[in-house]
Coordinates of C-alpha atoms and ligand atoms in Angstrom, one line a residue:
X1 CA 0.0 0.0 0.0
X2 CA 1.4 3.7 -1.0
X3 CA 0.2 6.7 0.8
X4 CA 0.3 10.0 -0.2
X5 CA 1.6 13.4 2.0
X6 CA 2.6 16.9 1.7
X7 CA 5.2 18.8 4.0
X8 CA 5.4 22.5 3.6
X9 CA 8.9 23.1 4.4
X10 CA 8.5 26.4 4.6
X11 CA 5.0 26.9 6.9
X12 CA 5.7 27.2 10.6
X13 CA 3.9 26.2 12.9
X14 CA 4.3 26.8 16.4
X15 CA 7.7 25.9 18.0
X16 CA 7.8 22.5 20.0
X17 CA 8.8 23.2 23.4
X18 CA 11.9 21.4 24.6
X19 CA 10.2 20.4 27.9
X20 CA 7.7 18.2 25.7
X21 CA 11.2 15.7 26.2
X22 CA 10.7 16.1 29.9
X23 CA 11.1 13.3 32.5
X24 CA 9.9 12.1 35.8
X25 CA 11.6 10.3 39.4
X26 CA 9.5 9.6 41.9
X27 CA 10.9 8.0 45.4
X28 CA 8.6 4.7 44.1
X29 CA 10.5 1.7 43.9
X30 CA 13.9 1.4 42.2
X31 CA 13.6 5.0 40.7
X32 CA 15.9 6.7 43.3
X33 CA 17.4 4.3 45.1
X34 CA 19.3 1.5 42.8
X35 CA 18.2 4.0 39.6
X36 CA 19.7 7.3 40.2
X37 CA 21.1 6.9 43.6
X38 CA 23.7 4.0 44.6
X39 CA 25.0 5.9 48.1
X40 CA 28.0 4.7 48.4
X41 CA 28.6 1.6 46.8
X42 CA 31.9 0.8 45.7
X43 CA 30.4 -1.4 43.0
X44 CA 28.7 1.2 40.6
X45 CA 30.8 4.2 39.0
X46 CA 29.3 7.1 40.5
X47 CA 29.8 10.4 42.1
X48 CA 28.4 11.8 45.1
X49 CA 25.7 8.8 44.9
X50 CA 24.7 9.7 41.6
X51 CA 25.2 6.6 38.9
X52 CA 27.4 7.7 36.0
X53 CA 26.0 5.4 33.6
X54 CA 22.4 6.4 34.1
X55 CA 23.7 10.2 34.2
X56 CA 25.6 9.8 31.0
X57 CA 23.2 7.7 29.3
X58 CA 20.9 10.3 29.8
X59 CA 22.8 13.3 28.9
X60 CA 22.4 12.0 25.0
X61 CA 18.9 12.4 25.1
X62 CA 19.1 16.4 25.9
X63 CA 16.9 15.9 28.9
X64 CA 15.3 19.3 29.2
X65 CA 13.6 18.8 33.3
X66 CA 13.2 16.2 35.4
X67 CA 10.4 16.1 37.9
X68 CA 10.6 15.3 41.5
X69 CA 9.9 13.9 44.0
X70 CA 6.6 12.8 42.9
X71 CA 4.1 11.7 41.8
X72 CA 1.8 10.5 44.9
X73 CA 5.0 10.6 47.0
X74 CA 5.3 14.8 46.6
X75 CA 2.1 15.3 48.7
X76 CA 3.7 13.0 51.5
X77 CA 7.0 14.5 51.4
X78 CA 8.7 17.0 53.8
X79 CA 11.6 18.8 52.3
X80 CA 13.3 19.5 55.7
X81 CA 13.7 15.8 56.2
X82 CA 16.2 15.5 53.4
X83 CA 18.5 18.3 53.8
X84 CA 21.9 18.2 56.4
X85 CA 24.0 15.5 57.5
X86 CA 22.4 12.3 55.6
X87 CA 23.2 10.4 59.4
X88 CA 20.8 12.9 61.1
X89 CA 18.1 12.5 58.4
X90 CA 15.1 10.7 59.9
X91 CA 13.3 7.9 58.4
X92 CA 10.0 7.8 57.5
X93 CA 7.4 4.9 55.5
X94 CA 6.9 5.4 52.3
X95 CA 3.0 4.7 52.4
X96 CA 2.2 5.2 48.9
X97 CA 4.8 2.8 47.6
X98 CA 5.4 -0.2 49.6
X99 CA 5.3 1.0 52.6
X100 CA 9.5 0.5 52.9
X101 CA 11.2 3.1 55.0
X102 CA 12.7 5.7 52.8
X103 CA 15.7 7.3 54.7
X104 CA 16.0 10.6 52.5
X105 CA 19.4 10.0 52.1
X106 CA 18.7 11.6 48.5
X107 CA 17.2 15.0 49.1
X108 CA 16.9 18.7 47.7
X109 CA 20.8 19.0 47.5
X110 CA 21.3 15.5 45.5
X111 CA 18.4 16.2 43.5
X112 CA 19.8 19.8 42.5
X113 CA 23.2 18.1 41.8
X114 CA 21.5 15.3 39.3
X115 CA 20.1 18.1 37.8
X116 CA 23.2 19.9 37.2
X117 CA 25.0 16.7 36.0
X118 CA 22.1 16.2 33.5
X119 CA 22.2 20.0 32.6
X120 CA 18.4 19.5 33.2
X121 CA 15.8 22.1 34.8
X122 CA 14.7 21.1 38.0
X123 CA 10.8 20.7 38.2
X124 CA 9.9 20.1 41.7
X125 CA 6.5 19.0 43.0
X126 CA 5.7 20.8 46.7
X127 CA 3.8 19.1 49.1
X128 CA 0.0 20.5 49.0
X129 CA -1.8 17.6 50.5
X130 CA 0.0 17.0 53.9
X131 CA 2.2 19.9 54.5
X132 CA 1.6 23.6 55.0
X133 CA 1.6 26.7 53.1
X134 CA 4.9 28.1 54.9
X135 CA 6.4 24.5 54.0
X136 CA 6.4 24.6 50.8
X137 CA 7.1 29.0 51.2
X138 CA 9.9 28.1 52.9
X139 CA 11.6 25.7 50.7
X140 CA 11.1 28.2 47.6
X141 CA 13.3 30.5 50.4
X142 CA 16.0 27.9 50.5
X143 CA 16.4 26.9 47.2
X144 CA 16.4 30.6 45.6
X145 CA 16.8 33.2 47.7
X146 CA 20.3 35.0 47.5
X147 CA 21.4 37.1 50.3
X148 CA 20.8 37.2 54.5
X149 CA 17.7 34.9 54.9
X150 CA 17.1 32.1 57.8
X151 CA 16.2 29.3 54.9
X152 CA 19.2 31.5 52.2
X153 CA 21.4 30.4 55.8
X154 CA 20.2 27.3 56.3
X155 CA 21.2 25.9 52.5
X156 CA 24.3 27.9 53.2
X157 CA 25.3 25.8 56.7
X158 CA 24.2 22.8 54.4
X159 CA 26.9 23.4 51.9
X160 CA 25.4 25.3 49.0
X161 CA 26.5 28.9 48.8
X162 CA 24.5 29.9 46.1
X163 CA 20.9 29.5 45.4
X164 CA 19.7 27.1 42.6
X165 CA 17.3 28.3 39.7
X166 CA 14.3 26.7 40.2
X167 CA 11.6 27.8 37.3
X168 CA 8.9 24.8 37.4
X169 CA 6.9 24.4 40.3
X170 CA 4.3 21.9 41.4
X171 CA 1.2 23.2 43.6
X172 CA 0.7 19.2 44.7
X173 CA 0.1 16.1 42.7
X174 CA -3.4 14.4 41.8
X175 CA -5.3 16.4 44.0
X176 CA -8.7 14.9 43.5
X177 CA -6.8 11.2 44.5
X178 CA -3.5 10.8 46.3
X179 CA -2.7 14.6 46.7
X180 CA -5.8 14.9 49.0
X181 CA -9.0 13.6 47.6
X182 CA -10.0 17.5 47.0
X183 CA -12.9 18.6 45.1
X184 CA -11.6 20.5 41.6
X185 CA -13.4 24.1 43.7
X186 CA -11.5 23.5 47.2
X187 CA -8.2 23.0 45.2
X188 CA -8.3 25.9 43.2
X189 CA -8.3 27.6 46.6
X190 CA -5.9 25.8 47.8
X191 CA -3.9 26.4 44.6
X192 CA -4.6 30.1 44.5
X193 CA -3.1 30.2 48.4
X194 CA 0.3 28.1 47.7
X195 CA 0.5 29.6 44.9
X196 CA 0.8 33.5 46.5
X197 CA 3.4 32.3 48.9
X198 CA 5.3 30.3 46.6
X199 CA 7.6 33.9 46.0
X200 CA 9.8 35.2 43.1
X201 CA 13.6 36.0 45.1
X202 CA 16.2 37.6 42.9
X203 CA 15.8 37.1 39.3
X204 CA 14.4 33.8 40.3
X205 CA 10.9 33.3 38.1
X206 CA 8.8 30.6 39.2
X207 CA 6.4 28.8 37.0
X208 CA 4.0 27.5 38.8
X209 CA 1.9 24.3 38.0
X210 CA -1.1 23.1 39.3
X211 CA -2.3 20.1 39.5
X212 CA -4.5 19.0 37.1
X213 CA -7.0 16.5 36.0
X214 CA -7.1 13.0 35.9
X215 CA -7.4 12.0 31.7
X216 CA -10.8 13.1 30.2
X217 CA -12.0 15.6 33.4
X218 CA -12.8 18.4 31.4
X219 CA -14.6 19.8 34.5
X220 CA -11.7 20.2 36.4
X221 CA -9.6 22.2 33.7
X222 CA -12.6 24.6 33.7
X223 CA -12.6 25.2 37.6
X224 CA -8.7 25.7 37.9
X225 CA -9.4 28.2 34.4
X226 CA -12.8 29.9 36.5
X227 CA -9.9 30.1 38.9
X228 CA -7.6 32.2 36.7
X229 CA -10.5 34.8 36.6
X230 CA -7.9 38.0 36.2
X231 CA -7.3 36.8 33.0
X232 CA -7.2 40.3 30.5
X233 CA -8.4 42.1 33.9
X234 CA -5.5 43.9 35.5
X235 CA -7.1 44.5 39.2
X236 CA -5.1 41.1 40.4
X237 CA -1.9 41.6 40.6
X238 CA 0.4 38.5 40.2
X239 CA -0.7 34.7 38.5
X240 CA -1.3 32.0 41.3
X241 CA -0.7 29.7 38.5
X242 CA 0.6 29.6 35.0
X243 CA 0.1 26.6 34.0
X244 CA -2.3 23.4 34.5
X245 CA -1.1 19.7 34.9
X246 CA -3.4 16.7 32.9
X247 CA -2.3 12.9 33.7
X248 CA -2.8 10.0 30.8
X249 CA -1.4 6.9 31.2
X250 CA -2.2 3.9 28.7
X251 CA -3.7 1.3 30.3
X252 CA -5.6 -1.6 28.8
X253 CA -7.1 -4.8 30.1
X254 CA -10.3 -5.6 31.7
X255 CA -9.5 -4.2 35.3
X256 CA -7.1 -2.4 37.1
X257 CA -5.5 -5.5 39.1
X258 CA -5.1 -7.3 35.4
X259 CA -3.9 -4.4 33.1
X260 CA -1.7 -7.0 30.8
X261 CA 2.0 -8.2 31.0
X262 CA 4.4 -6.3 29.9
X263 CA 5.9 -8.9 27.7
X264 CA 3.2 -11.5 27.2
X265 CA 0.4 -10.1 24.9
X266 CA -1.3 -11.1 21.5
X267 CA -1.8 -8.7 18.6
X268 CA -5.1 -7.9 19.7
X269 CA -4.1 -6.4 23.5
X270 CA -1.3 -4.9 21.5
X271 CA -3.7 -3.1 19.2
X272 CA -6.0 -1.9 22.2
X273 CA -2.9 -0.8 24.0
X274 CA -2.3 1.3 20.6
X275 CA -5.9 2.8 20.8
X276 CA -5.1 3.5 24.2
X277 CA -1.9 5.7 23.6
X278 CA -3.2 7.2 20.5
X279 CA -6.4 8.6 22.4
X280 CA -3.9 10.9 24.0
X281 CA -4.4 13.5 21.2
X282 CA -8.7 13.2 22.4
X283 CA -7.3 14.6 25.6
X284 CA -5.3 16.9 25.2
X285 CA -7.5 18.5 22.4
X286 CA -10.3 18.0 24.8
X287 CA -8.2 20.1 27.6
X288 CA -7.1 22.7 24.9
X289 CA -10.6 23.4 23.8
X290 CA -11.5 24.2 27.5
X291 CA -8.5 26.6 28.3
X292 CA -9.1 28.2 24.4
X293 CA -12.7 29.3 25.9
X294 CA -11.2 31.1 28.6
X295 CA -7.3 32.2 27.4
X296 CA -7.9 32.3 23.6
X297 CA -4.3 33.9 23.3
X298 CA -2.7 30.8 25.1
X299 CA -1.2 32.4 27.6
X300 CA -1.9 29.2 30.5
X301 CA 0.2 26.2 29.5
X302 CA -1.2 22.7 29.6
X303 CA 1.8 20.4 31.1
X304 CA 1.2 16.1 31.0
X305 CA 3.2 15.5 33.8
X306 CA 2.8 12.2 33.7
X307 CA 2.0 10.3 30.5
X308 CA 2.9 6.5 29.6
X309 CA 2.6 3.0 29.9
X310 CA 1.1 0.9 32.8
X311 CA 0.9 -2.9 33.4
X312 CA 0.7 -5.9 35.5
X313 CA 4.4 -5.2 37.6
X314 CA 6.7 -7.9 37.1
X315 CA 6.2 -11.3 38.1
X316 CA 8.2 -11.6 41.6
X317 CA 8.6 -8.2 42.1
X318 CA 7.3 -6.0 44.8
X319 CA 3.4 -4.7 43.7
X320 CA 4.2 -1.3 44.7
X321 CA 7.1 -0.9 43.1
X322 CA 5.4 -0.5 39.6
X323 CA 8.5 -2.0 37.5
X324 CA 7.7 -3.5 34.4
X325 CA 9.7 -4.2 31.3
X326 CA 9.5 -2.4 28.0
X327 CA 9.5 -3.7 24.5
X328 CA 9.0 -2.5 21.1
X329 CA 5.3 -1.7 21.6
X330 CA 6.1 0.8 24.2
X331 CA 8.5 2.5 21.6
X332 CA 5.8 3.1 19.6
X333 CA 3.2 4.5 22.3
X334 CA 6.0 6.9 22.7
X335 CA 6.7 7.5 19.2
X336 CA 2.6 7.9 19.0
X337 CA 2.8 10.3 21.6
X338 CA 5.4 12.5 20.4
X339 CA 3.6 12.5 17.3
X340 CA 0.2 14.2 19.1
X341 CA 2.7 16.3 21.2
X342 CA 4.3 17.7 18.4
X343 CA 0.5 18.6 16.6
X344 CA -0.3 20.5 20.1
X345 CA 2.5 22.8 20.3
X346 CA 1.2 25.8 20.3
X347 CA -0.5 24.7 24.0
X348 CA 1.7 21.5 25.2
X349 CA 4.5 23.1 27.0
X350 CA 6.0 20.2 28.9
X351 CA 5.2 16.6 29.5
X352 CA 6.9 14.3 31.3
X353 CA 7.6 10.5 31.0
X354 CA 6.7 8.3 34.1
X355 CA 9.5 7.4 34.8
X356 CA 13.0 7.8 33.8
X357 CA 14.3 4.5 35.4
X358 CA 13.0 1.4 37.0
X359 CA 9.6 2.4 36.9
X360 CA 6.3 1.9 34.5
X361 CA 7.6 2.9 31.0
X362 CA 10.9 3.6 31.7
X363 CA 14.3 4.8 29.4
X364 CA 16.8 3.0 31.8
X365 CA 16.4 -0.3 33.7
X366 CA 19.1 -1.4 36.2
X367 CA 19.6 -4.7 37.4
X368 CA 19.7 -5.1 41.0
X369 CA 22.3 -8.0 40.9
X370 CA 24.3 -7.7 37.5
X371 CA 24.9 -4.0 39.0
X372 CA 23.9 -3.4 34.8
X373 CA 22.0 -1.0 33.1
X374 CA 20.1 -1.6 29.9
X375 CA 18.5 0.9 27.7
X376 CA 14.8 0.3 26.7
X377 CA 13.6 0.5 23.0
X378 CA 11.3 3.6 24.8
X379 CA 14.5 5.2 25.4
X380 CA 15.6 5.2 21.9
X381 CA 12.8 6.4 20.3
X382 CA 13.6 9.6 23.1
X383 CA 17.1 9.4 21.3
X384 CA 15.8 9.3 17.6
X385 CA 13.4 12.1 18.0
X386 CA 15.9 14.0 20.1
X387 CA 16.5 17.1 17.6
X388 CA 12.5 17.9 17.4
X389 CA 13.2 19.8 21.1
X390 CA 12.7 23.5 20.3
X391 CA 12.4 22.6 16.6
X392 CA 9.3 24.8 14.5
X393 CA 6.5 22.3 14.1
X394 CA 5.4 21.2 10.0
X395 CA 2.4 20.4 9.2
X396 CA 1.9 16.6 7.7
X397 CA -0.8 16.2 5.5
X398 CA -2.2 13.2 4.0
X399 CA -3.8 13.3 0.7
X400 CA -4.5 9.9 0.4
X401 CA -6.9 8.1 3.6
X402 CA -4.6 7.0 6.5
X403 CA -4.9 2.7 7.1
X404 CA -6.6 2.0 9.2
X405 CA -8.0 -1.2 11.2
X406 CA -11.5 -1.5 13.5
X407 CA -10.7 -2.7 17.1
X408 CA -13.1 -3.6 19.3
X409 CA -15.3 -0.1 19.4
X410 CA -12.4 1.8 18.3
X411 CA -11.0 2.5 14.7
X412 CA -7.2 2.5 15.0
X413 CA -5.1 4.8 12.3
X414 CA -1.9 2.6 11.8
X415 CA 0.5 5.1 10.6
X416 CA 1.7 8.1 12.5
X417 CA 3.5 11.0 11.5
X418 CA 4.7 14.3 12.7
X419 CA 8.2 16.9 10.8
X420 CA 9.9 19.7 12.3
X421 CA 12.4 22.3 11.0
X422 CA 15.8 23.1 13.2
X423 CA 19.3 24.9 12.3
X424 CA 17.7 24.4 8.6
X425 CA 17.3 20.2 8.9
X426 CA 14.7 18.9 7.9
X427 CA 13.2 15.7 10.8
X428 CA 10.4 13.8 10.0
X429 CA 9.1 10.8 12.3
X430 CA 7.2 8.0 10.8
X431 CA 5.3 5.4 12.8
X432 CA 4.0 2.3 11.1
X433 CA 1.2 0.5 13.9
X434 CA 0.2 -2.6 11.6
X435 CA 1.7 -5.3 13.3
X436 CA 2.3 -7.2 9.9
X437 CA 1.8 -5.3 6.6
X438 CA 4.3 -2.7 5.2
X439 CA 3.5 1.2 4.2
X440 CA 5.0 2.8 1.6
X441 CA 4.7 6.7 1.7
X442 CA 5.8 9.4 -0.5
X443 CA 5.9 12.9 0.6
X444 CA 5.4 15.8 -1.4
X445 CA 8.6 18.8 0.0
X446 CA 7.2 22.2 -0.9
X447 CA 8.9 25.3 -0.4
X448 CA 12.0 23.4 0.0
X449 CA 14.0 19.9 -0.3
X450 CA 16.5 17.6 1.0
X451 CA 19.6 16.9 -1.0
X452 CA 19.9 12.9 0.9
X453 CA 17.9 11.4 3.8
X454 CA 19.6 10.3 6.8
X455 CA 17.5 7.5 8.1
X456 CA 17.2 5.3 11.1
X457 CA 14.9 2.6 12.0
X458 CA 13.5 1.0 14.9
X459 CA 12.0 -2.4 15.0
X460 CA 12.5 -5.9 15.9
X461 CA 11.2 -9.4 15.0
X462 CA 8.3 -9.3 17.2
X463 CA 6.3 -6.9 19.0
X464 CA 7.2 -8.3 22.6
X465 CA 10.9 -7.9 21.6
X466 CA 13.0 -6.3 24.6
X467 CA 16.4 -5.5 26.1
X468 CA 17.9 -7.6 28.9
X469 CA 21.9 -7.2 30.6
X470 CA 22.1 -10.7 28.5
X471 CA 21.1 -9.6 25.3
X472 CA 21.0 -5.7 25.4
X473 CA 21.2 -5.0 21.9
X474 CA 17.8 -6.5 20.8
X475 CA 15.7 -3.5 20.1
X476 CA 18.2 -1.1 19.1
X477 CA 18.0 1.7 16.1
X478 CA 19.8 1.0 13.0
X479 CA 20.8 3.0 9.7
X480 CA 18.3 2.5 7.5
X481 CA 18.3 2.8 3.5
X482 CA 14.8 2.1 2.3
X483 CA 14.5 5.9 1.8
X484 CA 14.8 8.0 -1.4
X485 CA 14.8 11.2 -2.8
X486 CA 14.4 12.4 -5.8
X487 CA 13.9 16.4 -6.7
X488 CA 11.0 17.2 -4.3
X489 CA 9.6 13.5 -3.6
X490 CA 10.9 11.6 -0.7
X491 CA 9.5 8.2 -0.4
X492 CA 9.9 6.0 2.6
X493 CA 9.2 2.9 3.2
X494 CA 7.6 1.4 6.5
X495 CA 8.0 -2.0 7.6
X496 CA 5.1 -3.4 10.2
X497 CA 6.1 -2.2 13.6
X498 CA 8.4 0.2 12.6
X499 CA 9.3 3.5 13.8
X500 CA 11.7 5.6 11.2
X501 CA 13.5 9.3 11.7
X502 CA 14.7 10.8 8.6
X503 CA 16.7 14.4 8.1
X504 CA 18.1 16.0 5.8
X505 CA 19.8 19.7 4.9
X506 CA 17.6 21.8 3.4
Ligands
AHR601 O1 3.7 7.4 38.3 C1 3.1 6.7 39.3 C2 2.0 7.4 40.0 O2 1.0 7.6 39.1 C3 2.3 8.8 40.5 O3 2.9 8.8 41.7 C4 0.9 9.4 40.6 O4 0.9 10.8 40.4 C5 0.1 8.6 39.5 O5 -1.1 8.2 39.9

């Protein structure tokens, strides 16, 4: 089968933001401790605690923020606890997530330091649902404030001199569930009050994020919007908020206790998992179309803090740990994703993976025993699609009708496609869903052409293809030469299960 598109080289659409290529560590599972964090074990390169190989594995991705320290685990989390002499830190139970003891031995200073070894923003999530306004005031004081200050002196007996730049702030997590069971009304209040006391120091801008619906709740977007009521007024002084937080995760199977293996599934749970991940573009159009009717100049950002696969944990491993391992089909949910992200530029200004390592669909799983670390195929679609960050959006249009196959309710559109323009390249990323039939597609440049394609492919033998330490290399990218160009026409063909970058000069 041939399809048909167009690319207007030369149209821009709105810039894709960098932070679209955010990420996410909660203090769940193996995500800190035995991901990022190692202490001191003489067994795993690292400095300060921090693993070098995770670190430098993901310093080719560009990472552009990493979120912390949750998740469910922000509203349970008291900042004071992890700061000073790690043997003085006390110990508290994780509740959300195992109940194990968590020892904040990694804290706001080990945090800040990942960050700086990334050369990733900081996005920290402040405690809303158990802790107190001047909490989460207070830390804001310690991480930013320059000058004479109690908190500016306490980070200064702690052994920081200067303050951090903090822009992205969390006002709580899931508020209507694990951040507090709220009602959308009470935390807009509550929003609006952490929010004032969450202070600019210096030349120190906040962003502040609130915490936002749950998938399709449409109902809460338009309270926290209500709540934004100075909006083209100018009697408020100040924004409580700039920006709104929306949660999808793609889940399938029958109930939440069985929501599929990771590794064991059919075509057909594949295909609803691909209905599932695809539907992301529902929501965030959904959320859009709300904020539109109250900020038509897009002024609010819409931020999916937490986007990506969920299933049944691993077999033998701890049930709130939430590790599971990733194979080809969670490269394309990503690929998918980045796809609908890329459409919704001109609102999207950050999402964020859940989670970086060890946890649901992660880029970087470490092996408690081997002391390894293997890179998923998730990761390398993050890799492949790395030079979109900050890239001006193209339009892809089809002039010929999209495949696509019924499942169950659903109709699923098998290929997926989204092009950007940076430093005058060309990148175009091309998902084929059909799990067995190859696409051939031939793209119309106008305005502008490549002189040769540069591609890569990702795909494997079978869907449920993965990475282990013993065979690491399975689902990797490759160069790929089933690409041509000739004058204006690039054609490109897509193997099933297939996800393909090319770029060119134009
Ligand atoms: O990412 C795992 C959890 O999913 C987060 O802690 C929470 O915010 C969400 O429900």
């Amino acid at each position: 089968m041939t399809i048909e598109a167009v690319i207007n080289v030369d149209l821009d659409g709105p810039r894709i933001n960098r932070h679209v290529y955010g990420h996410f560590a909660e203090h769940l599972g193996r995500c800190i401790y035995g991901g990022f964090y190692v202490g001191d074990d003489p067994d795993v390169p690292n400095v300060g605690g921090l693993r070098l190989d995770v670190v430098e594995a993901l310093r080719d991705l560009n990472i552009p923020n990493l979120r912390w320290p949750g998740g469910c685990f922000a509203d349970e989390y008291h900042w004071r606890d992890g700061v000073g002499p790690k043997d003085q830190r006390p110990v508290m139970v994780n509740t959300h997530w195992g109940g194990v003891e968590e020892n904040n031995h990694f804290g706001t200073h080990e945090f800040l330091a990942l960050c700086e070894m990334l050369g990733a923003e900081p996005y920290i999530s402040g405690n809303v649902g158990s802790g107190t306004v001047r909490e989460m005031s207070e830390w804001v004081e310690y991480l930013t404030r320059d000058g004479d200050s109690p908190m500016a002196r306490l980070r200064r007996a702690n052994g920081r001199e200067q303050p951090w730049r903090v822009r992205f702030w969390g006002l709580g997590n899931e508020a209507w569930g694990c951040g507090g069971n709220m009602t959308a009304e009470h935390y807009a209040q509550e929003a609006r009050r952490y929010g004032t006391y969450s202070r600019d120091y210096g030349d120190n801008r906040l962003y502040k994020i609130a915490a936002g619906a749950n998938g399709t709740d449409y109902a809460w977007t338009e309270t926290l919007m209500k709540q934004l009521g100075h909006l083209g007024c100018r009697h408020i002084a100040g924004t409580a908020y700039h920006a709104l937080s929306v949660h999808y995760y793609t889940v399938t199977g029958p109930t939440w206790e069985e929501k599929g293996s990771a590794t064991v599934f059919d075509t057909g749970e594949y295909y609803t998992t691909m209905v599932a991940a695809a539907r992301v573009e529902e929501v965030l159009a959904g959320h859009a179309a709300v904020m539109d009717c109250y900020d038509p100049t897009r002024s609010v950002g819409l931020v999916l803090d937490e986007w990506g696969t969920w299933f049944d944990v691993a077999r033998g491993t701890n049930p709130g740990f939430l590790y599971q391992q990733n194979t080809l089909r969670d490269a394309l949910v990503a690929s998918v994703h980045f796809d609908v992200f890329h459409r919704h530029a001109d609102r999207l200004v950050m999402a964020n993976i859940a989670q970086t390592v060890n946890v649901l669909q992660a880029m970087i799983l470490t092996d408690p025993d081997a002391k390894a670390m293997v890179l998923t195929p998730t990761y390398h679609v993050f890799r492949m699609n790395r030079d979109h960050q900050d890239a001006t959006s193209l339009r892809v249009d089809f002039r010929t009708a999209l495949p696509s196959r019924p499942v169950g309710d659903a109709t699923l559109t098998t290929v997926s496609a989204s092009a950007s323009r940076k430093d005058g390249r060309l990148l175009l990323s091309l998902s084929n869903l059909d799990a067995t039939t190859a696409v051939d597609i031939t793209i119309d440049l106008r305005g502008g052409t490549i002189g040769t394609a540069d591609a890569t492919i990702l795909t494997a033998g079978l869907l449920q293809d993965h990475n282990t330490p013993q065979a690491p290399s399975t689902v990797v990218p490759r160069p790929y030469d089933r690409v041509s160009v000739t004058g204006s026409t690039l054609r490109v063909h897509l193997p099933p299960h297939s996800f393909v970058t090319v770029s060119g000069v134009l």
